[in-house]
């Protein structure tokens, strides 16, 4: 209903709202990870904080092309559902 009522609504001359339906996302981006951390290290660190690993199904980590022992400094936490 909100999309029908508000999408393309002109709020000021020449300025229109863009309204669309939200899509549930199960991945959380985490940056500034030390490049020497492994998937297991990251999971261990997040498990120290209550609630962060509840519903967590995977840690997605990308390695540097020239050194497979180092990650690229970020990861994604994959949860079972948006609520988690």
C-alpha positions as a LaTeX table, in Angstrom:
\begin{tabular}{lrrr}
\hline
Residue & $x$ (\AA) & $y$ (\AA) & $z$ (\AA) \\
\hline
Unk1 & 0.00 & 0.00 & 0.00 \\
Unk2 & 2.86 & 2.39 & 0.86 \\
Unk3 & 4.47 & 1.74 & $-2.52$ \\
Unk4 & 1.22 & 2.57 & $-4.31$ \\
Unk5 & 0.66 & 5.73 & $-2.27$ \\
Unk6 & 4.19 & 7.12 & $-2.00$ \\
Unk7 & 6.33 & 5.90 & $-4.89$ \\
Unk8 & 7.13 & 8.81 & $-7.21$ \\
Unk9 & 5.38 & 11.25 & $-4.83$ \\
Unk10 & 6.71 & 14.76 & $-5.46$ \\
Unk11 & 7.94 & 16.17 & $-2.15$ \\
Unk12 & 9.40 & 19.35 & $-3.72$ \\
Unk13 & 9.36 & 20.58 & $-7.27$ \\
Unk14 & 11.45 & 18.09 & $-9.24$ \\
Unk15 & 12.13 & 15.87 & $-6.17$ \\
Unk16 & 10.28 & 12.55 & $-6.01$ \\
Unk17 & 10.27 & 9.77 & $-3.43$ \\
Unk18 & 11.39 & 6.30 & $-4.42$ \\
Unk19 & 9.57 & 3.63 & $-2.43$ \\
Unk20 & 10.02 & $-0.11$ & $-2.84$ \\
Unk21 & 9.41 & $-3.27$ & $-0.84$ \\
Unk22 & 12.25 & $-4.23$ & 1.51 \\
Unk23 & 13.97 & $-7.55$ & 0.91 \\
Unk24 & 15.09 & $-9.61$ & 3.91 \\
Unk25 & 18.86 & $-9.93$ & 4.11 \\
Unk26 & 20.61 & $-12.80$ & 5.88 \\
Unk27 & 24.19 & $-11.52$ & 5.50 \\
Unk28 & 25.99 & $-9.03$ & 7.68 \\
Unk29 & 29.17 & $-7.36$ & 6.36 \\
Unk30 & 32.01 & $-7.03$ & 8.88 \\
Unk31 & 35.05 & $-4.96$ & 7.94 \\
Unk32 & 38.43 & $-4.16$ & 9.51 \\
Unk33 & 39.23 & $-7.78$ & 10.34 \\
Unk34 & 42.93 & $-8.47$ & 10.94 \\
Unk35 & 44.21 & $-10.18$ & 7.80 \\
Unk36 & 45.79 & $-13.05$ & 9.72 \\
Unk37 & 42.47 & $-14.22$ & 11.23 \\
Unk38 & 40.94 & $-17.48$ & 10.04 \\
Unk39 & 37.28 & $-18.40$ & 9.75 \\
Unk40 & 37.58 & $-20.28$ & 13.04 \\
Unk41 & 39.22 & $-17.27$ & 14.79 \\
Unk42 & 36.42 & $-14.99$ & 13.63 \\
Unk43 & 33.70 & $-17.40$ & 14.74 \\
Unk44 & 35.41 & $-17.75$ & 18.13 \\
Unk45 & 35.56 & $-13.96$ & 18.60 \\
Unk46 & 31.91 & $-13.44$ & 17.71 \\
Unk47 & 30.84 & $-16.28$ & 20.00 \\
Unk48 & 32.20 & $-14.25$ & 22.96 \\
Unk49 & 29.41 & $-11.70$ & 22.46 \\
Unk50 & 26.00 & $-12.97$ & 23.58 \\
Unk51 & 23.47 & $-13.13$ & 20.76 \\
Unk52 & 25.84 & $-12.63$ & 17.82 \\
Unk53 & 26.18 & $-16.32$ & 17.03 \\
Unk54 & 22.54 & $-17.21$ & 17.61 \\
Unk55 & 21.24 & $-18.22$ & 14.19 \\
Unk56 & 24.71 & $-17.90$ & 12.62 \\
Unk57 & 25.19 & $-20.60$ & 9.97 \\
Unk58 & 28.43 & $-19.56$ & 8.25 \\
Unk59 & 31.34 & $-17.13$ & 8.16 \\
Unk60 & 32.20 & $-16.24$ & 4.57 \\
Unk61 & 35.80 & $-15.17$ & 4.26 \\
Unk62 & 37.72 & $-14.26$ & 1.11 \\
Unk63 & 41.46 & $-14.87$ & 0.92 \\
Unk64 & 44.07 & $-12.71$ & $-0.77$ \\
Unk65 & 44.92 & $-14.12$ & $-4.23$ \\
Unk66 & 48.67 & $-14.06$ & $-3.61$ \\
Unk67 & 48.61 & $-15.38$ & $-0.01$ \\
Unk68 & 45.92 & $-17.93$ & 0.91 \\
Unk69 & 46.88 & $-17.65$ & 4.59 \\
Unk70 & 45.60 & $-14.05$ & 4.73 \\
Unk71 & 42.05 & $-12.82$ & 4.35 \\
Unk72 & 41.06 & $-9.61$ & 2.56 \\
Unk73 & 40.20 & $-7.77$ & 5.77 \\
Unk74 & 36.45 & $-8.37$ & 5.75 \\
Unk75 & 33.91 & $-11.17$ & 6.03 \\
Unk76 & 30.20 & $-11.82$ & 5.84 \\
Unk77 & 28.26 & $-13.46$ & 8.64 \\
Unk78 & 25.49 & $-15.62$ & 7.17 \\
Unk79 & 22.43 & $-16.06$ & 9.42 \\
Unk80 & 19.56 & $-18.51$ & 9.10 \\
Unk81 & 17.04 & $-15.68$ & 8.73 \\
Unk82 & 16.71 & $-11.90$ & 8.72 \\
Unk83 & 15.55 & $-11.77$ & 12.34 \\
Unk84 & 18.69 & $-13.50$ & 13.62 \\
\hline
\end{tabular}
